[in-house]
CSV table of C-alpha atoms and ligand atoms in Angstrom, one decimal:
chain,number,residue,atom,x,y,z
A,1,MET,CA,0.2,-0.1,-0.2
A,2,LYS,CA,1.2,3.7,-0.8
A,3,PRO,CA,0.6,6.2,2.1
A,4,PRO,CA,-2.1,9.2,1.4
A,5,CYS,CA,-1.0,12.8,0.5
A,6,TYR,CA,-0.5,14.8,2.9
A,7,GLU,CA,2.3,18.3,3.1
A,8,TYR,CA,5.4,16.5,5.0
A,9,VAL,CA,7.6,19.3,7.0
A,10,ALA,CA,10.3,19.3,8.8
A,11,PRO,CA,11.3,22.0,11.3
A,12,ASP,CA,15.0,22.8,12.9
A,13,THR,CA,13.4,23.8,16.4
A,14,LEU,CA,10.8,22.7,19.0
A,15,ALA,CA,9.2,26.3,18.0
A,16,GLY,CA,9.1,25.3,14.4
A,17,ALA,CA,7.3,22.4,15.2
A,18,LEU,CA,4.6,23.6,17.8
A,19,ARG,CA,3.4,26.4,15.0
A,20,VAL,CA,3.1,23.7,12.6
A,21,ARG,CA,1.3,22.0,15.4
A,22,ALA,CA,-1.3,24.9,16.3
A,23,GLU,CA,-1.7,25.7,12.4
A,24,SER,CA,-2.7,22.5,10.6
A,25,GLU,CA,-5.8,21.1,11.0
A,26,ASP,CA,-4.7,17.1,11.2
A,27,SER,CA,-1.3,16.7,11.5
A,28,VAL,CA,0.5,13.7,13.1
A,29,VAL,CA,4.2,13.8,14.2
A,30,LEU,CA,6.8,11.3,12.7
A,31,ALA,CA,9.3,10.1,15.1
A,32,GLY,CA,11.2,6.7,14.8
A,33,GLY,CA,8.4,5.8,12.0
A,34,GLN,CA,8.9,2.8,13.1
A,35,SER,CA,4.9,2.8,13.7
A,36,LEU,CA,3.5,5.3,12.1
A,37,VAL,CA,4.4,4.4,8.5
A,38,PRO,CA,3.0,1.4,8.9
A,39,THR,CA,-0.1,2.9,10.1
A,40,LEU,CA,0.0,5.7,6.8
A,41,ASN,CA,0.8,2.8,4.3
A,42,PHE,CA,-2.8,0.8,5.3
A,43,ARG,CA,-4.3,4.5,5.3
A,44,LEU,CA,-5.3,4.0,9.0
A,45,ALA,CA,-4.2,7.6,9.2
A,46,ASN,CA,-5.4,10.4,6.6
A,47,PRO,CA,-3.1,13.5,8.4
A,48,ASP,CA,-3.6,16.8,6.4
A,49,THR,CA,0.1,17.1,8.0
A,50,VAL,CA,2.6,14.9,9.1
A,51,ILE,CA,5.5,17.2,11.3
A,52,ASP,CA,9.1,14.9,10.6
A,53,LEU,CA,11.1,16.5,14.1
A,54,ARG,CA,13.6,14.3,13.3
A,55,ARG,CA,16.0,17.4,13.5
A,56,VAL,CA,15.1,19.0,16.0
A,57,ALA,CA,18.0,18.4,18.0
A,58,GLU,CA,16.8,19.7,21.1
A,59,LEU,CA,14.5,16.9,21.7
A,60,ALA,CA,17.0,14.2,22.1
A,61,THR,CA,18.9,14.7,25.6
A,62,ILE,CA,19.3,12.7,28.5
A,63,ASP,CA,19.7,14.5,31.4
A,64,THR,CA,19.5,13.7,35.7
A,65,ARG,CA,18.0,16.4,38.1
A,66,ASP,CA,15.7,16.4,40.6
A,67,GLY,CA,15.9,12.8,40.6
A,68,MET,CA,14.4,12.2,37.0
A,69,ILE,CA,16.1,10.8,34.0
A,70,ARG,CA,14.5,12.7,31.3
A,71,VAL,CA,14.8,12.2,28.2
A,72,GLY,CA,14.0,13.8,25.5
A,73,ALA,CA,11.3,12.3,23.2
A,74,MET,CA,12.8,12.0,19.8
A,75,THR,CA,16.3,10.3,21.6
A,76,ARG,CA,16.2,7.1,19.8
A,77,GLN,CA,15.5,3.7,21.9
A,78,ARG,CA,18.5,2.3,21.4
A,79,THR,CA,20.9,5.5,22.9
A,80,LEU,CA,18.7,5.4,25.8
A,81,GLU,CA,19.2,1.9,26.3
A,82,ARG,CA,23.1,1.9,25.7
A,83,ASN,CA,23.4,4.7,27.8
A,84,ASP,CA,25.4,3.9,30.7
A,85,ALA,CA,25.3,7.2,33.0
A,86,VAL,CA,21.1,6.1,32.6
A,87,LEU,CA,22.2,2.3,33.6
A,88,ALA,CA,24.2,2.9,37.2
A,89,ARG,CA,20.7,5.2,38.0
A,90,ASN,CA,18.2,2.9,36.9
A,91,PRO,CA,19.5,-0.5,35.0
A,92,LEU,CA,15.6,-1.7,34.9
A,93,ILE,CA,15.2,0.3,31.9
A,94,ARG,CA,18.6,-1.6,30.0
A,95,GLU,CA,17.1,-4.9,31.4
A,96,THR,CA,13.2,-3.8,29.7
A,97,MET,CA,14.4,-2.3,27.1
A,98,GLU,CA,15.7,-5.1,24.9
A,99,TYR,CA,12.6,-6.9,25.2
A,100,ILE,CA,11.4,-4.1,22.6
A,101,ALA,CA,11.5,-5.4,19.3
A,102,HIS,CA,14.9,-5.8,17.4
A,103,PRO,CA,18.1,-3.7,17.3
A,104,VAL,CA,17.7,-2.2,13.9
A,105,ILE,CA,14.1,-1.1,15.2
A,106,ARG,CA,15.3,0.6,18.5
A,107,ASN,CA,17.9,2.4,16.4
A,108,ARG,CA,15.5,4.0,14.8
A,109,GLY,CA,12.4,4.1,16.7
A,110,THR,CA,12.2,6.8,19.8
A,111,VAL,CA,11.9,7.0,23.0
A,112,GLY,CA,8.6,9.6,23.2
A,113,GLY,CA,7.1,7.6,19.5
A,114,SER,CA,7.2,4.5,22.4
A,115,VAL,CA,5.3,6.1,24.8
A,116,ALA,CA,2.7,8.5,22.4
A,117,HIS,CA,2.1,5.1,20.4
A,118,ALA,CA,0.7,3.9,23.5
A,119,ASP,CA,0.5,-0.3,22.6
A,120,PRO,CA,-0.5,-1.8,25.7
A,121,ALA,CA,1.7,-4.5,24.7
A,122,SER,CA,4.8,-1.8,25.0
A,123,GLU,CA,7.6,-1.9,27.6
A,124,LEU,CA,8.4,2.0,28.3
A,125,PRO,CA,4.6,3.2,28.9
A,126,CYS,CA,4.9,0.2,31.7
A,127,LEU,CA,7.8,0.8,33.1
A,128,LEU,CA,6.6,4.6,33.5
A,129,THR,CA,3.6,2.7,35.0
A,130,LEU,CA,5.7,0.7,37.6
A,131,LEU,CA,7.8,3.2,38.5
A,132,ASP,CA,5.3,6.9,38.4
A,133,GLY,CA,7.2,8.6,35.7
A,134,GLU,CA,6.1,11.6,34.1
A,135,LEU,CA,5.5,13.0,30.9
A,136,THR,CA,6.0,16.8,29.8
A,137,ALA,CA,3.6,17.8,26.7
A,138,ARG,CA,3.9,21.1,24.6
A,139,SER,CA,1.6,23.4,22.5
A,140,SER,CA,1.8,26.8,21.3
A,141,ALA,CA,0.2,28.3,24.3
A,142,GLY,CA,2.8,25.9,27.4
A,143,ALA,CA,4.2,23.3,29.2
A,144,ARG,CA,2.5,20.7,31.4
A,145,THR,CA,3.7,17.8,33.0
A,146,ILE,CA,1.1,14.1,33.0
A,147,PRO,CA,1.6,11.8,35.4
A,148,ALA,CA,2.6,8.5,33.7
A,149,ALA,CA,-1.0,7.4,35.6
A,150,GLU,CA,-2.7,9.6,34.0
A,151,PHE,CA,-1.3,9.8,30.3
A,152,PHE,CA,-2.0,6.0,28.9
A,153,GLU,CA,-5.7,5.8,28.6
A,154,PHE,CA,-6.7,3.2,26.3
A,155,VAL,CA,-5.4,1.7,23.6
A,156,PHE,CA,-3.2,3.6,21.7
A,157,THR,CA,-5.1,6.5,23.2
A,158,THR,CA,-3.0,9.3,25.4
A,159,ALA,CA,-4.2,12.0,27.3
A,160,LEU,CA,-1.9,14.2,25.1
A,161,GLU,CA,-4.7,17.2,23.5
A,162,PRO,CA,-3.9,17.3,19.5
A,163,GLU,CA,-2.5,20.9,19.8
A,164,GLU,CA,0.3,19.3,22.3
A,165,LEU,CA,3.8,17.0,20.8
A,166,LEU,CA,5.0,15.0,23.7
A,167,VAL,CA,8.9,16.7,24.7
A,168,GLU,CA,9.9,14.9,27.9
A,169,VAL,CA,10.0,11.5,29.2
A,170,ALA,CA,11.4,11.0,32.9
A,171,PHE,CA,11.6,8.1,34.8
A,172,PRO,CA,12.9,8.3,38.2
A,173,VAL,CA,16.5,7.0,39.4
A,174,LEU,CA,16.0,3.7,41.6
A,175,GLU,CA,16.6,4.1,45.5
A,176,PRO,CA,20.2,2.7,46.8
A,177,GLY,CA,19.7,-1.1,47.6
A,178,GLU,CA,16.2,-0.9,45.1
A,179,GLY,CA,15.6,-4.7,43.4
A,180,TRP,CA,14.4,-4.8,39.9
A,181,ALA,CA,13.2,-6.7,37.2
A,182,PHE,CA,11.6,-6.7,34.3
A,183,ARG,CA,10.5,-10.0,32.2
A,184,GLU,CA,7.9,-10.8,29.4
A,185,PHE,CA,6.1,-13.9,27.1
A,186,ALA,CA,6.0,-13.4,23.9
A,187,ARG,CA,5.9,-16.3,21.4
A,188,ARG,CA,9.4,-15.4,19.3
A,189,HIS,CA,11.8,-13.1,20.8
A,190,GLY,CA,11.0,-9.3,19.0
A,191,ASP,CA,7.6,-9.7,19.4
A,192,PHE,CA,4.7,-8.0,21.1
A,193,ALA,CA,4.7,-9.3,24.2
A,194,VAL,CA,1.3,-11.7,24.8
A,195,ALA,CA,2.0,-10.5,28.5
A,196,GLY,CA,5.0,-8.7,31.0
A,197,ALA,CA,5.7,-8.0,34.1
A,198,GLY,CA,7.9,-5.6,35.7
A,199,ALA,CA,8.7,-5.0,39.7
A,200,THR,CA,10.7,-3.1,41.9
A,201,LEU,CA,11.2,-4.2,46.0
A,202,LEU,CA,12.9,-1.9,48.7
A,203,LEU,CA,13.3,-4.1,52.1
A,204,ASP,CA,13.9,-2.3,55.5
A,205,ASP,CA,16.6,-3.1,58.4
A,206,ALA,CA,14.6,-6.1,59.5
A,207,GLY,CA,14.9,-7.7,55.4
A,208,ARG,CA,11.2,-7.6,55.2
A,209,ILE,CA,9.2,-5.6,52.3
A,210,ALA,CA,8.8,-2.1,52.9
A,211,ARG,CA,8.2,-1.0,48.7
A,212,ALA,CA,6.9,-3.1,46.4
A,213,ARG,CA,6.0,-2.2,43.4
A,214,LEU,CA,4.3,-4.6,40.2
A,215,ALA,CA,3.3,-3.0,36.6
A,216,ALA,CA,1.8,-5.4,33.9
A,217,CYS,CA,1.7,-5.1,30.2
A,218,GLY,CA,-0.5,-7.0,27.1
A,219,VAL,CA,-3.6,-8.1,29.3
A,220,ALA,CA,-5.8,-4.8,29.4
A,221,THR,CA,-6.2,-1.9,27.3
A,222,THR,CA,-3.6,0.1,28.9
A,223,PRO,CA,-0.6,-0.7,31.5
A,224,VAL,CA,-1.6,-1.4,34.6
A,225,ARG,CA,-0.7,-1.6,38.4
A,226,LEU,CA,-1.4,-4.5,40.4
A,227,ARG,CA,-2.1,-2.3,43.7
A,228,ALA,CA,-3.4,-5.5,45.5
A,229,ALA,CA,-0.4,-7.8,45.1
A,230,GLU,CA,1.8,-4.3,46.0
A,231,GLU,CA,-0.2,-3.8,49.5
A,232,ALA,CA,-0.2,-7.9,50.4
A,233,LEU,CA,3.5,-7.2,49.8
A,234,ARG,CA,4.1,-4.4,52.3
A,235,GLY,CA,5.7,-5.6,55.2
A,236,VAL,CA,5.8,-9.4,54.6
A,237,GLU,CA,9.3,-11.4,54.2
A,238,PRO,CA,10.4,-12.0,51.0
A,239,GLY,CA,10.2,-15.7,49.7
A,240,SER,CA,8.4,-18.0,47.3
A,241,GLU,CA,5.4,-17.9,49.6
A,242,ALA,CA,5.1,-14.5,49.3
A,243,PHE,CA,6.0,-14.0,46.1
A,244,ARG,CA,3.6,-17.0,44.6
A,245,ALA,CA,0.5,-15.7,47.1
A,246,ALA,CA,1.3,-12.5,44.8
A,247,GLY,CA,1.1,-13.7,41.4
A,248,GLU,CA,-2.6,-15.0,41.8
A,249,LEU,CA,-3.6,-11.9,43.1
A,250,ALA,CA,-2.4,-10.1,40.0
A,251,ARG,CA,-3.2,-12.8,38.1
A,252,ASP,CA,-7.0,-12.1,39.9
A,253,ALA,CA,-6.8,-7.9,39.2
A,254,VAL,CA,-7.0,-7.9,35.9
A,255,THR,CA,-9.6,-8.4,33.0
A,256,THR,CA,-8.0,-9.1,30.0
A,257,VAL,CA,-10.3,-10.3,26.7
A,258,ASP,CA,-9.5,-13.7,24.5
A,259,ASP,CA,-7.3,-12.3,21.0
A,260,THR,CA,-5.1,-14.2,18.1
A,261,ALA,CA,-1.9,-14.6,20.4
A,262,ALA,CA,-3.4,-16.2,23.2
A,263,SER,CA,-7.0,-16.1,24.9
A,264,ALA,CA,-7.8,-14.4,28.0
A,265,ASP,CA,-6.8,-17.2,30.9
A,266,TYR,CA,-3.9,-18.0,29.4
A,267,ARG,CA,-2.7,-14.3,29.6
A,268,ARG,CA,-4.0,-14.3,33.4
A,269,HIS,CA,-1.8,-17.3,33.8
A,270,LEU,CA,1.4,-16.5,32.4
A,271,LEU,CA,0.5,-13.1,34.0
A,272,SER,CA,0.8,-15.4,37.7
A,273,GLY,CA,4.0,-16.4,37.1
A,274,LEU,CA,5.6,-13.6,35.4
A,275,VAL,CA,4.6,-11.8,38.7
A,276,ASN,CA,6.2,-14.2,40.9
A,277,ASP,CA,9.3,-14.3,38.4
A,278,VAL,CA,9.9,-10.4,38.5
A,279,LEU,CA,10.0,-10.1,42.4
A,280,THR,CA,12.0,-13.7,42.8
A,281,ARG,CA,15.0,-11.3,40.7
A,282,ALA,CA,14.2,-8.2,42.5
A,283,ALA,CA,14.5,-9.7,45.5
A,284,ALA,CA,17.7,-11.3,44.8
A,285,ARG,CA,19.0,-8.2,43.5
A,286,ALA,CA,17.4,-6.1,46.6
A,287,GLY,CA,20.0,-4.5,49.6
A,288,GLY,CA,23.4,-5.0,47.6
A,289,PRO,CA,25.0,-3.1,45.8
A,290,ARG,CA,23.5,-2.3,42.1
B,301,FAD,C1,8.2,-5.8,13.7
B,301,FAD,C2,8.1,-4.2,14.9
B,301,FAD,C3,8.2,-4.8,16.1
B,301,FAD,C4,7.7,-4.4,17.3
B,301,FAD,N1,7.8,-4.5,18.2
B,301,FAD,C5,7.9,-3.7,20.0
B,301,FAD,C6,7.6,-4.3,21.2
B,301,FAD,O1,7.9,-5.7,21.2
B,301,FAD,N2,7.7,-3.8,22.1
B,301,FAD,C7,7.2,-2.2,21.9
B,301,FAD,O2,6.9,-1.6,22.7
B,301,FAD,N3,7.4,-1.9,20.5
B,301,FAD,C8,7.6,-2.4,19.4
B,301,FAD,N4,7.4,-1.6,18.6
B,301,FAD,C9,7.2,-0.5,18.3
B,301,FAD,C10,8.6,0.0,17.9
B,301,FAD,O3,8.8,0.4,19.4
B,301,FAD,C11,8.2,1.8,17.8
B,301,FAD,O4,9.0,2.5,18.0
B,301,FAD,C12,7.2,2.9,18.5
B,301,FAD,O5,6.2,2.2,18.7
B,301,FAD,C13,7.9,4.2,18.1
B,301,FAD,O6,8.0,4.6,18.0
B,301,FAD,P1,8.9,5.8,16.6
B,301,FAD,O7,9.8,6.4,17.4
B,301,FAD,O8,9.0,4.9,15.6
B,301,FAD,O9,7.4,6.2,16.2
B,301,FAD,P2,6.7,6.5,15.5
B,301,FAD,O10,6.1,5.4,14.6
B,301,FAD,O11,6.8,7.6,14.6
B,301,FAD,O12,5.1,7.2,15.8
B,301,FAD,C14,3.9,6.5,16.7
B,301,FAD,C15,3.2,7.8,16.7
B,301,FAD,O13,3.3,8.4,17.9
B,301,FAD,C16,3.0,9.6,18.1
B,301,FAD,N5,4.1,10.3,17.8
B,301,FAD,C17,5.4,10.2,17.7
B,301,FAD,N6,6.3,10.8,19.0
B,301,FAD,C18,5.3,12.1,19.1
B,301,FAD,C19,5.7,13.4,19.8
B,301,FAD,N7,7.0,13.7,20.7
B,301,FAD,N8,4.6,14.1,19.9
B,301,FAD,C20,3.2,13.6,19.3
B,301,FAD,N9,2.8,12.5,19.5
B,301,FAD,C21,4.1,11.6,19.0
B,301,FAD,C22,3.1,9.4,15.8
B,301,FAD,O14,1.8,10.8,15.4
B,301,FAD,C23,2.6,8.4,16.1
B,301,FAD,O15,0.7,8.3,15.8
B,301,FAD,C24,7.9,-2.8,17.4
B,301,FAD,C25,7.3,-2.4,15.9
B,301,FAD,C26,8.3,-2.8,14.6
B,301,FAD,C27,8.1,-2.5,13.0
């Protein structure tokens, strides 16, 4: 298939991109093109204007401030994954990103593109949901910060307004001694996850769980935080019994549907095992040096 006709613009600055965004009736943003180009070719999108952000260097930055790793929306996924300063502050980012597609796709795909696309099976939205990350949107009227918990609204649907651009994605750094893990199941390595789960685990001085965070992808219309399982883990000793019970609570908390990749029951069964697995891995990493 060939894409529909549209006007193509490639501004050099964010201000220029925001101006075009404000002036066009129905624009879309071209970031890495890994999801948008097939969407255009299949004519699932029919915009009047395509705004290519690849020349906007000010959106391709990585910076750590106020306990947050702040990533410009046009940062290539592979650049974030391979950044050693990011690895030192939050190794969960690299572990999670290794599950996104294949290296050639991550070379082109951007952090902002993945987040704005909001596929419910995607890893980065799940990670932001897990860590209580923040998204910054800008329009010609100004900027606003949106907590990850409010950003992902439905399948391929976010809180971004039509005149806004996603400009920054912020991941909190991990606490000293915080354990972490991400795992997913896909039919082939690099495919979208049938289900995935991430965990962080912070222990108190007595070795009990002070804080557990759990989130999943592929099991609902958005990434989901598994609050009931988190609550059940607080104050208990880490171990196989507690982690198996948390997996069962997670399984019971999600409602999903049958589709061509898996039945709802199978997905929920997978989630239970994945939660047990990420908690076991996070516990093994908790307390020691990162
Ligand atoms: C074979 C294959 C396998 C894949 N497997 C996975 C996988 O396992 N996990 C996964 O997470 N992803 C996967 N992907 C998707 C990949 O990660 C894409 O890179 C990502 O979804 C989109 O990023 P992009 O930079 O290419 O964005 P684009 O395709 O350019 O844009 C995607 C959407 O986001 C919008 N957008 C982009 N940037 C902005 C912005 N700054 N502000 C507002 N809107 C914006 C676009 O308008 C478009 O609607 C796969 C892709 C392919 C082709």
